[in-house]
PDB file of C-alpha atoms in Angstrom:
ATOM      1  CA  GLU A   1       0.000   0.000   0.000  1.00 94.00           C
ATOM      2  CA  ILE A   2       1.288   3.451  -0.922  1.00 95.00           C
ATOM      3  CA  VAL A   3       1.278   5.775   2.083  1.00 97.00           C
ATOM      4  CA  LEU A   4       0.897   9.485   1.346  1.00 98.00           C
ATOM      5  CA  THR A   5       2.216  12.007   3.863  1.00 98.00           C
ATOM      6  CA  GLN A   6       1.022  15.595   3.558  1.00 98.00           C
ATOM      7  CA  SER A   7       2.751  18.588   5.083  1.00 95.00           C
ATOM      8  CA  PRO A   8       2.257  20.861   6.776  1.00 96.00           C
ATOM      9  CA  GLY A   9      -0.802  19.781   8.711  1.00 97.00           C
ATOM     10  CA  THR A  10      -2.016  23.370   8.896  1.00 98.00           C
ATOM     11  CA  LEU A  11      -1.014  26.400   6.863  1.00 97.00           C
ATOM     12  CA  SER A  12      -1.942  29.866   8.180  1.00 97.00           C
ATOM     13  CA  LEU A  13      -1.911  32.483   5.465  1.00 96.00           C
ATOM     14  CA  SER A  14      -3.579  35.740   4.463  1.00 96.00           C
ATOM     15  CA  PRO A  15      -5.678  36.330   1.344  1.00 96.00           C
ATOM     16  CA  GLY A  16      -3.430  37.202  -1.580  1.00 96.00           C
ATOM     17  CA  GLU A  17      -0.537  35.067  -0.357  1.00 97.00           C
ATOM     18  CA  ARG A  18       0.768  31.893  -2.000  1.00 98.00           C
ATOM     19  CA  ALA A  19       0.150  28.464  -0.494  1.00 98.00           C
ATOM     20  CA  THR A  20       2.532  25.559  -1.094  1.00 98.00           C
ATOM     21  CA  LEU A  21       1.308  22.122  -0.020  1.00 98.00           C
ATOM     22  CA  SER A  22       3.434  18.986  -0.094  1.00 98.00           C
ATOM     23  CA  CYS A  23       2.510  15.341  -0.623  1.00 98.00           C
ATOM     24  CA  ARG A  24       5.172  12.648  -0.280  1.00 98.00           C
ATOM     25  CA  ALA A  25       4.597   9.028  -1.255  1.00 97.00           C
ATOM     26  CA  SER A  26       6.180   5.977   0.385  1.00 97.00           C
ATOM     27  CA  GLN A  27       6.932   4.585  -3.090  1.00 96.00           C
ATOM     28  CA  SER A  28       6.838   5.894  -6.599  1.00 94.00           C
ATOM     29  CA  VAL A  29       3.356   6.783  -7.884  1.00 94.00           C
ATOM     30  CA  SER A  30       2.936   5.123 -11.265  1.00 83.00           C
ATOM     31  CA  SER A  31       2.442   7.390 -14.277  1.00 78.00           C
ATOM     32  CA  SER A  32       1.954  10.380 -11.977  1.00 86.00           C
ATOM     33  CA  TYR A  33      -1.499   9.113 -11.031  1.00 95.00           C
ATOM     34  CA  LEU A  34      -1.731  11.722  -8.303  1.00 97.00           C
ATOM     35  CA  SER A  35      -4.715  13.994  -7.692  1.00 97.00           C
ATOM     36  CA  TRP A  36      -5.592  16.833  -5.333  1.00 98.00           C
ATOM     37  CA  TYR A  37      -9.010  17.505  -3.808  1.00 98.00           C
ATOM     38  CA  GLN A  38     -10.439  20.466  -1.946  1.00 98.00           C
ATOM     39  CA  GLN A  39     -12.991  19.983   0.824  1.00 98.00           C
ATOM     40  CA  LYS A  40     -14.917  22.687   2.628  1.00 97.00           C
ATOM     41  CA  PRO A  41     -16.853  22.062   5.875  1.00 95.00           C
ATOM     42  CA  GLY A  42     -20.042  20.096   5.301  1.00 95.00           C
ATOM     43  CA  GLN A  43     -19.291  19.581   1.613  1.00 97.00           C
ATOM     44  CA  ALA A  44     -18.086  16.732  -0.546  1.00 98.00           C
ATOM     45  CA  PRO A  45     -14.529  16.836  -1.872  1.00 98.00           C
ATOM     46  CA  ARG A  46     -13.961  18.477  -5.251  1.00 98.00           C
ATOM     47  CA  LEU A  47     -11.333  17.374  -7.757  1.00 98.00           C
ATOM     48  CA  LEU A  48      -8.776  20.121  -8.428  1.00 98.00           C
ATOM     49  CA  ILE A  49      -5.786  18.440 -10.072  1.00 97.00           C
ATOM     50  CA  TYR A  50      -5.259  15.034 -11.716  1.00 97.00           C
ATOM     51  CA  GLY A  51      -2.246  13.458 -13.356  1.00 95.00           C
ATOM     52  CA  ALA A  52      -0.131  15.502 -10.931  1.00 96.00           C
ATOM     53  CA  SER A  53      -0.454  18.703 -12.954  1.00 96.00           C
ATOM     54  CA  SER A  54      -3.667  18.838 -15.014  1.00 96.00           C
ATOM     55  CA  ARG A  55      -6.447  21.096 -13.755  1.00 97.00           C
ATOM     56  CA  ALA A  56      -9.932  19.622 -13.614  1.00 96.00           C
ATOM     57  CA  THR A  57     -12.776  21.293 -15.460  1.00 95.00           C
ATOM     58  CA  GLY A  58     -13.647  24.725 -14.100  1.00 96.00           C
ATOM     59  CA  ILE A  59     -10.681  24.998 -11.729  1.00 97.00           C
ATOM     60  CA  PRO A  60      -9.074  28.471 -11.743  1.00 97.00           C
ATOM     61  CA  ASP A  61      -5.517  28.741 -13.001  1.00 96.00           C
ATOM     62  CA  ARG A  62      -4.266  30.001  -9.634  1.00 97.00           C
ATOM     63  CA  PHE A  63      -4.254  26.289  -8.693  1.00 98.00           C
ATOM     64  CA  SER A  64      -1.303  24.333 -10.065  1.00 97.00           C
ATOM     65  CA  GLY A  65       0.202  20.944  -9.403  1.00 97.00           C
ATOM     66  CA  SER A  66       3.686  19.625  -9.969  1.00 96.00           C
ATOM     67  CA  GLY A  67       5.954  16.730  -9.130  1.00 95.00           C
ATOM     68  CA  SER A  68       6.606  13.119 -10.038  1.00 94.00           C
ATOM     69  CA  GLY A  69       7.797   9.896  -8.488  1.00 94.00           C
ATOM     70  CA  THR A  70       7.392  10.363  -4.749  1.00 96.00           C
ATOM     71  CA  ASP A  71       7.220  14.149  -4.303  1.00 97.00           C
ATOM     72  CA  PHE A  72       4.271  16.276  -5.338  1.00 97.00           C
ATOM     73  CA  THR A  73       3.224  19.864  -4.713  1.00 97.00           C
ATOM     74  CA  LEU A  74      -0.010  21.819  -4.912  1.00 98.00           C
ATOM     75  CA  THR A  75       0.469  25.571  -5.263  1.00 98.00           C
ATOM     76  CA  ILE A  76      -2.293  28.115  -4.840  1.00 98.00           C
ATOM     77  CA  ASN A  77      -1.289  31.567  -6.057  1.00 96.00           C
ATOM     78  CA  ARG A  78      -2.984  34.659  -4.641  1.00 95.00           C
ATOM     79  CA  LEU A  79      -5.275  32.977  -2.127  1.00 97.00           C
ATOM     80  CA  GLU A  80      -8.920  33.964  -2.439  1.00 97.00           C
ATOM     81  CA  PRO A  81     -11.301  33.837   0.570  1.00 96.00           C
ATOM     82  CA  GLU A  82     -13.021  30.762  -0.912  1.00 96.00           C
ATOM     83  CA  ASP A  83      -9.707  28.841  -1.035  1.00 97.00           C
ATOM     84  CA  PHE A  84      -9.505  28.383   2.724  1.00 97.00           C
ATOM     85  CA  ALA A  85     -10.305  24.701   3.109  1.00 98.00           C
ATOM     86  CA  VAL A  86      -8.737  21.277   3.604  1.00 98.00           C
ATOM     87  CA  TYR A  87      -6.737  19.772   0.734  1.00 98.00           C
ATOM     88  CA  TYR A  88      -6.074  16.078   0.177  1.00 98.00           C
ATOM     89  CA  CYS A  89      -3.764  14.313  -2.219  1.00 98.00           C
ATOM     90  CA  GLN A  90      -4.634  10.869  -3.545  1.00 97.00           C
ATOM     91  CA  GLN A  91      -2.817   8.255  -5.580  1.00 96.00           C
ATOM     92  CA  TYR A  92      -4.973   6.224  -7.928  1.00 95.00           C
ATOM     93  CA  GLY A  93      -2.347   4.188  -9.755  1.00 92.00           C
ATOM     94  CA  SER A  94      -2.396   1.124  -7.554  1.00 91.00           C
ATOM     95  CA  SER A  95      -4.870  -0.610  -5.317  1.00 89.00           C
ATOM     96  CA  PRO A  96      -5.708   0.198  -2.642  1.00 93.00           C
ATOM     97  CA  LEU A  97      -6.178   3.781  -3.705  1.00 95.00           C
ATOM     98  CA  THR A  98      -4.939   5.954  -0.854  1.00 96.00           C
ATOM     99  CA  PHE A  99      -5.329   9.504   0.432  1.00 97.00           C
ATOM    100  CA  GLY A 100      -2.979  11.698   2.368  1.00 98.00           C
ATOM    101  CA  GLY A 101      -4.001  12.956   5.794  1.00 98.00           C
ATOM    102  CA  GLY A 102      -4.847  16.430   4.508  1.00 98.00           C
ATOM    103  CA  THR A 103      -3.560  19.988   4.874  1.00 98.00           C
ATOM    104  CA  LYS A 104      -5.815  22.654   6.303  1.00 98.00           C
ATOM    105  CA  VAL A 105      -5.309  26.116   4.823  1.00 98.00           C
ATOM    106  CA  GLU A 106      -6.649  28.615   7.326  1.00 97.00           C
ATOM    107  CA  ILE A 107      -6.913  32.380   7.457  1.00 94.00           C
ATOM    108  CA  LYS A 108      -4.115  34.003   9.405  1.00 91.00           C
TER     109      LYS A 108
ATOM    110  CA  GLU B   1     -25.857  17.597 -15.009  1.00 94.00           C
ATOM    111  CA  VAL B   2     -24.053  14.818 -13.148  1.00 96.00           C
ATOM    112  CA  GLN B   3     -25.834  13.771  -9.971  1.00 97.00           C
ATOM    113  CA  LEU B   4     -24.999  11.109  -7.400  1.00 98.00           C
ATOM    114  CA  LEU B   5     -27.473  10.532  -4.595  1.00 98.00           C
ATOM    115  CA  GLU B   6     -26.542   8.222  -1.739  1.00 98.00           C
ATOM    116  CA  SER B   7     -29.144   6.552   0.459  1.00 97.00           C
ATOM    117  CA  GLY B   8     -29.436   3.791   3.028  1.00 97.00           C
ATOM    118  CA  GLY B   9     -27.454   5.313   5.865  1.00 96.00           C
ATOM    119  CA  ASP B  10     -28.686   4.519   9.356  1.00 95.00           C
ATOM    120  CA  LEU B  11     -27.823   3.751  12.967  1.00 97.00           C
ATOM    121  CA  VAL B  12     -26.903   0.071  13.256  1.00 98.00           C
ATOM    122  CA  GLN B  13     -25.587  -2.077  16.079  1.00 97.00           C
ATOM    123  CA  PRO B  14     -22.096  -3.586  16.005  1.00 97.00           C
ATOM    124  CA  GLY B  15     -22.142  -6.819  14.051  1.00 97.00           C
ATOM    125  CA  GLY B  16     -25.092  -5.665  11.995  1.00 98.00           C
ATOM    126  CA  SER B  17     -25.508  -5.130   8.249  1.00 98.00           C
ATOM    127  CA  LEU B  18     -26.487  -2.262   6.008  1.00 98.00           C
ATOM    128  CA  ARG B  19     -26.704  -1.672   2.270  1.00 98.00           C
ATOM    129  CA  LEU B  20     -25.903   1.710   0.790  1.00 98.00           C
ATOM    130  CA  SER B  21     -27.143   2.790  -2.632  1.00 98.00           C
ATOM    131  CA  CYS B  22     -25.984   5.528  -4.956  1.00 98.00           C
ATOM    132  CA  ALA B  23     -28.360   6.590  -7.729  1.00 98.00           C
ATOM    133  CA  ALA B  24     -26.583   8.155 -10.699  1.00 98.00           C
ATOM    134  CA  SER B  25     -27.869  10.446 -13.424  1.00 97.00           C
ATOM    135  CA  GLY B  26     -26.562  12.856 -16.030  1.00 96.00           C
ATOM    136  CA  PHE B  27     -23.871  10.603 -17.513  1.00 95.00           C
ATOM    137  CA  THR B  28     -23.367   7.176 -19.090  1.00 96.00           C
ATOM    138  CA  PHE B  29     -23.200   5.127 -15.902  1.00 96.00           C
ATOM    139  CA  SER B  30     -21.758   1.954 -17.455  1.00 96.00           C
ATOM    140  CA  SER B  31     -18.799   3.946 -18.833  1.00 95.00           C
ATOM    141  CA  SER B  32     -17.633   5.071 -15.404  1.00 96.00           C
ATOM    142  CA  GLY B  33     -15.694   3.228 -12.753  1.00 96.00           C
ATOM    143  CA  MET B  34     -17.142   4.032  -9.347  1.00 97.00           C
ATOM    144  CA  SER B  35     -15.797   4.128  -5.820  1.00 97.00           C
ATOM    145  CA  TRP B  36     -16.957   4.446  -2.242  1.00 98.00           C
ATOM    146  CA  VAL B  37     -14.925   6.754  -0.010  1.00 98.00           C
ATOM    147  CA  ARG B  38     -15.626   7.341   3.675  1.00 98.00           C
ATOM    148  CA  GLN B  39     -14.793   9.996   6.219  1.00 98.00           C
ATOM    149  CA  ALA B  40     -15.009   9.335   9.945  1.00 98.00           C
ATOM    150  CA  PRO B  41     -16.186  12.308  12.042  1.00 96.00           C
ATOM    151  CA  GLY B  42     -13.463  14.951  12.113  1.00 95.00           C
ATOM    152  CA  LYS B  43     -11.046  12.742  10.175  1.00 97.00           C
ATOM    153  CA  GLY B  44      -9.613  12.492   6.689  1.00 97.00           C
ATOM    154  CA  LEU B  45     -10.734  10.618   3.599  1.00 98.00           C
ATOM    155  CA  GLU B  46     -10.408   6.841   3.286  1.00 98.00           C
ATOM    156  CA  TRP B  47     -11.000   5.009   0.019  1.00 97.00           C
ATOM    157  CA  VAL B  48     -13.158   1.943   0.709  1.00 97.00           C
ATOM    158  CA  SER B  49     -13.884   0.134  -2.543  1.00 97.00           C
ATOM    159  CA  GLY B  50     -14.066   0.516  -6.314  1.00 96.00           C
ATOM    160  CA  ILE B  51     -15.730  -1.229  -9.236  1.00 97.00           C
ATOM    161  CA  SER B  52     -15.162  -1.043 -12.976  1.00 96.00           C
ATOM    162  CA  GLY B  53     -17.840   0.171 -15.353  1.00 95.00           C
ATOM    163  CA  SER B  54     -18.766  -3.348 -16.408  1.00 95.00           C
ATOM    164  CA  GLY B  55     -18.800  -4.565 -12.816  1.00 95.00           C
ATOM    165  CA  THR B  56     -16.336  -7.346 -13.527  1.00 95.00           C
ATOM    166  CA  THR B  57     -13.424  -5.916 -11.521  1.00 96.00           C
ATOM    167  CA  THR B  58     -13.630  -4.892  -7.887  1.00 96.00           C
ATOM    168  CA  TYR B  59     -11.138  -3.550  -5.364  1.00 95.00           C
ATOM    169  CA  TYR B  60     -11.243  -3.194  -1.578  1.00 96.00           C
ATOM    170  CA  ALA B  61      -9.308  -1.538   1.208  1.00 96.00           C
ATOM    171  CA  ASP B  62      -7.818  -4.056   3.628  1.00 95.00           C
ATOM    172  CA  SER B  63      -9.942  -2.584   6.428  1.00 97.00           C
ATOM    173  CA  VAL B  64     -13.176  -3.776   4.772  1.00 97.00           C
ATOM    174  CA  LYS B  65     -12.084  -6.781   2.721  1.00 97.00           C
ATOM    175  CA  GLY B  66     -14.259  -9.795   3.477  1.00 97.00           C
ATOM    176  CA  ARG B  67     -16.936  -7.666   5.166  1.00 98.00           C
ATOM    177  CA  PHE B  68     -18.038  -5.222   2.456  1.00 98.00           C
ATOM    178  CA  THR B  69     -19.164  -6.006  -1.089  1.00 98.00           C
ATOM    179  CA  ILE B  70     -19.418  -3.459  -3.877  1.00 98.00           C
ATOM    180  CA  SER B  71     -21.727  -4.041  -6.823  1.00 98.00           C
ATOM    181  CA  ARG B  72     -23.619  -2.134  -9.483  1.00 98.00           C
ATOM    182  CA  ASP B  73     -26.741  -2.460 -11.601  1.00 97.00           C
ATOM    183  CA  ASN B  74     -26.095  -0.606 -14.848  1.00 97.00           C
ATOM    184  CA  SER B  75     -29.711  -1.012 -15.970  1.00 97.00           C
ATOM    185  CA  LYS B  76     -30.803   0.906 -12.872  1.00 98.00           C
ATOM    186  CA  LYS B  77     -27.775   3.256 -12.880  1.00 98.00           C
ATOM    187  CA  THR B  78     -27.184   2.397  -9.251  1.00 98.00           C
ATOM    188  CA  LEU B  79     -24.084   1.590  -7.208  1.00 98.00           C
ATOM    189  CA  TYR B  80     -24.287  -0.459  -4.021  1.00 98.00           C
ATOM    190  CA  LEU B  81     -22.203  -1.184  -0.952  1.00 98.00           C
ATOM    191  CA  GLN B  82     -23.253  -4.155   1.159  1.00 98.00           C
ATOM    192  CA  MET B  83     -21.712  -3.780   4.593  1.00 98.00           C
ATOM    193  CA  ASN B  84     -21.673  -6.761   6.973  1.00 98.00           C
ATOM    194  CA  SER B  85     -20.116  -7.363  10.389  1.00 98.00           C
ATOM    195  CA  LEU B  86     -20.117  -3.637  11.037  1.00 98.00           C
ATOM    196  CA  ARG B  87     -17.809  -2.195  13.659  1.00 98.00           C
ATOM    197  CA  ALA B  88     -17.740   1.086  15.555  1.00 97.00           C
ATOM    198  CA  GLU B  89     -14.785   2.174  13.425  1.00 97.00           C
ATOM    199  CA  ASP B  90     -16.961   1.949  10.302  1.00 98.00           C
ATOM    200  CA  THR B  91     -18.882   4.995  11.541  1.00 98.00           C
ATOM    201  CA  ALA B  92     -18.439   7.636   8.852  1.00 98.00           C
ATOM    202  CA  VAL B  93     -19.971   9.648   6.076  1.00 98.00           C
ATOM    203  CA  TYR B  94     -19.865   7.468   2.979  1.00 98.00           C
ATOM    204  CA  TYR B  95     -19.453   9.142  -0.402  1.00 98.00           C
ATOM    205  CA  CYS B  96     -19.928   7.563  -3.786  1.00 98.00           C
ATOM    206  CA  ALA B  97     -17.623   8.971  -6.425  1.00 97.00           C
ATOM    207  CA  LYS B  98     -17.482   8.783 -10.209  1.00 97.00           C
ATOM    208  CA  GLY B  99     -14.323   8.013 -12.107  1.00 94.00           C
ATOM    209  CA  SER B 100     -13.532   9.760 -15.347  1.00 87.00           C
ATOM    210  CA  GLN B 101     -13.180   6.461 -17.246  1.00 89.00           C
ATOM    211  CA  ILE B 102     -14.398   2.883 -17.120  1.00 90.00           C
ATOM    212  CA  MET B 103     -11.585   1.591 -14.912  1.00 89.00           C
ATOM    213  CA  VAL B 104     -10.829   2.221 -11.250  1.00 87.00           C
ATOM    214  CA  ARG B 105      -7.043   2.226 -11.218  1.00 90.00           C
ATOM    215  CA  GLY B 106      -5.485   5.038 -13.199  1.00 87.00           C
ATOM    216  CA  VAL B 107      -8.634   7.139 -13.044  1.00 91.00           C
ATOM    217  CA  PRO B 108      -9.254  10.184 -10.795  1.00 94.00           C
ATOM    218  CA  LEU B 109     -12.524  10.644  -8.908  1.00 96.00           C
ATOM    219  CA  GLU B 110     -14.014  13.538 -10.858  1.00 96.00           C
ATOM    220  CA  PHE B 111     -17.388  13.895  -9.157  1.00 96.00           C
ATOM    221  CA  TRP B 112     -18.684  13.062  -5.690  1.00 98.00           C
ATOM    222  CA  GLY B 113     -22.090  12.679  -4.113  1.00 98.00           C
ATOM    223  CA  GLN B 114     -23.007  14.610  -0.976  1.00 97.00           C
ATOM    224  CA  GLY B 115     -22.517  11.606   1.282  1.00 98.00           C
ATOM    225  CA  ILE B 116     -24.617   9.586   3.715  1.00 98.00           C
ATOM    226  CA  LEU B 117     -23.979   8.980   7.399  1.00 98.00           C
ATOM    227  CA  VAL B 118     -23.542   5.482   8.782  1.00 98.00           C
ATOM    228  CA  THR B 119     -23.384   5.174  12.556  1.00 98.00           C
ATOM    229  CA  VAL B 120     -22.389   1.904  14.208  1.00 98.00           C
ATOM    230  CA  SER B 121     -23.227   1.976  17.895  1.00 96.00           C
ATOM    231  CA  SER B 122     -25.079   0.007  20.548  1.00 95.00           C
TER     232      SER B 122
END
């Protein structure tokens, strides 16, 4: 099973700042089958990034993903008020599919 | 418009059984791999199980293998999760999620239902 470790656990930032979230895998993620999801309180997760760097439909270009192998990054440029939420990475290349523990981006 | 509507959540005693359903609309159901993902209160996401579009290939997390069974009825556009031998640690909101292609592996979860609460307690 591929274990995903996200850091930091919490990120305190102000609107307009850049957020950099990390996701590290215990073994290489095949074909960069790595996605990022955003979840707000009381809501279902929403797909942001798939294939490590491709934005899902309707996702603003201030969200970008990068990385390969075992190290992946989600960057949010110029944080908007609606971006404060919890973010999860997920690998979907091998079974069982696994999620990271999440990073909460909160308002400073 | 893609819609996924979960139902069947309830309060059940430890050792009991429950079947969740997820009614799909707005897309070609048989062309999408589907998964169940759960979230315990105040915790993170845990993938539970997945099934290919044809229903011939299934996958399970170790934590539910042998107790849960995923299935689908493409004629009814409905996904199921049969949960047996339920434990307190199965208490969670259960989401059904749609893959972007017919498989499970190699496919991101592009759309999620709103979730249904399952509580296992005496």
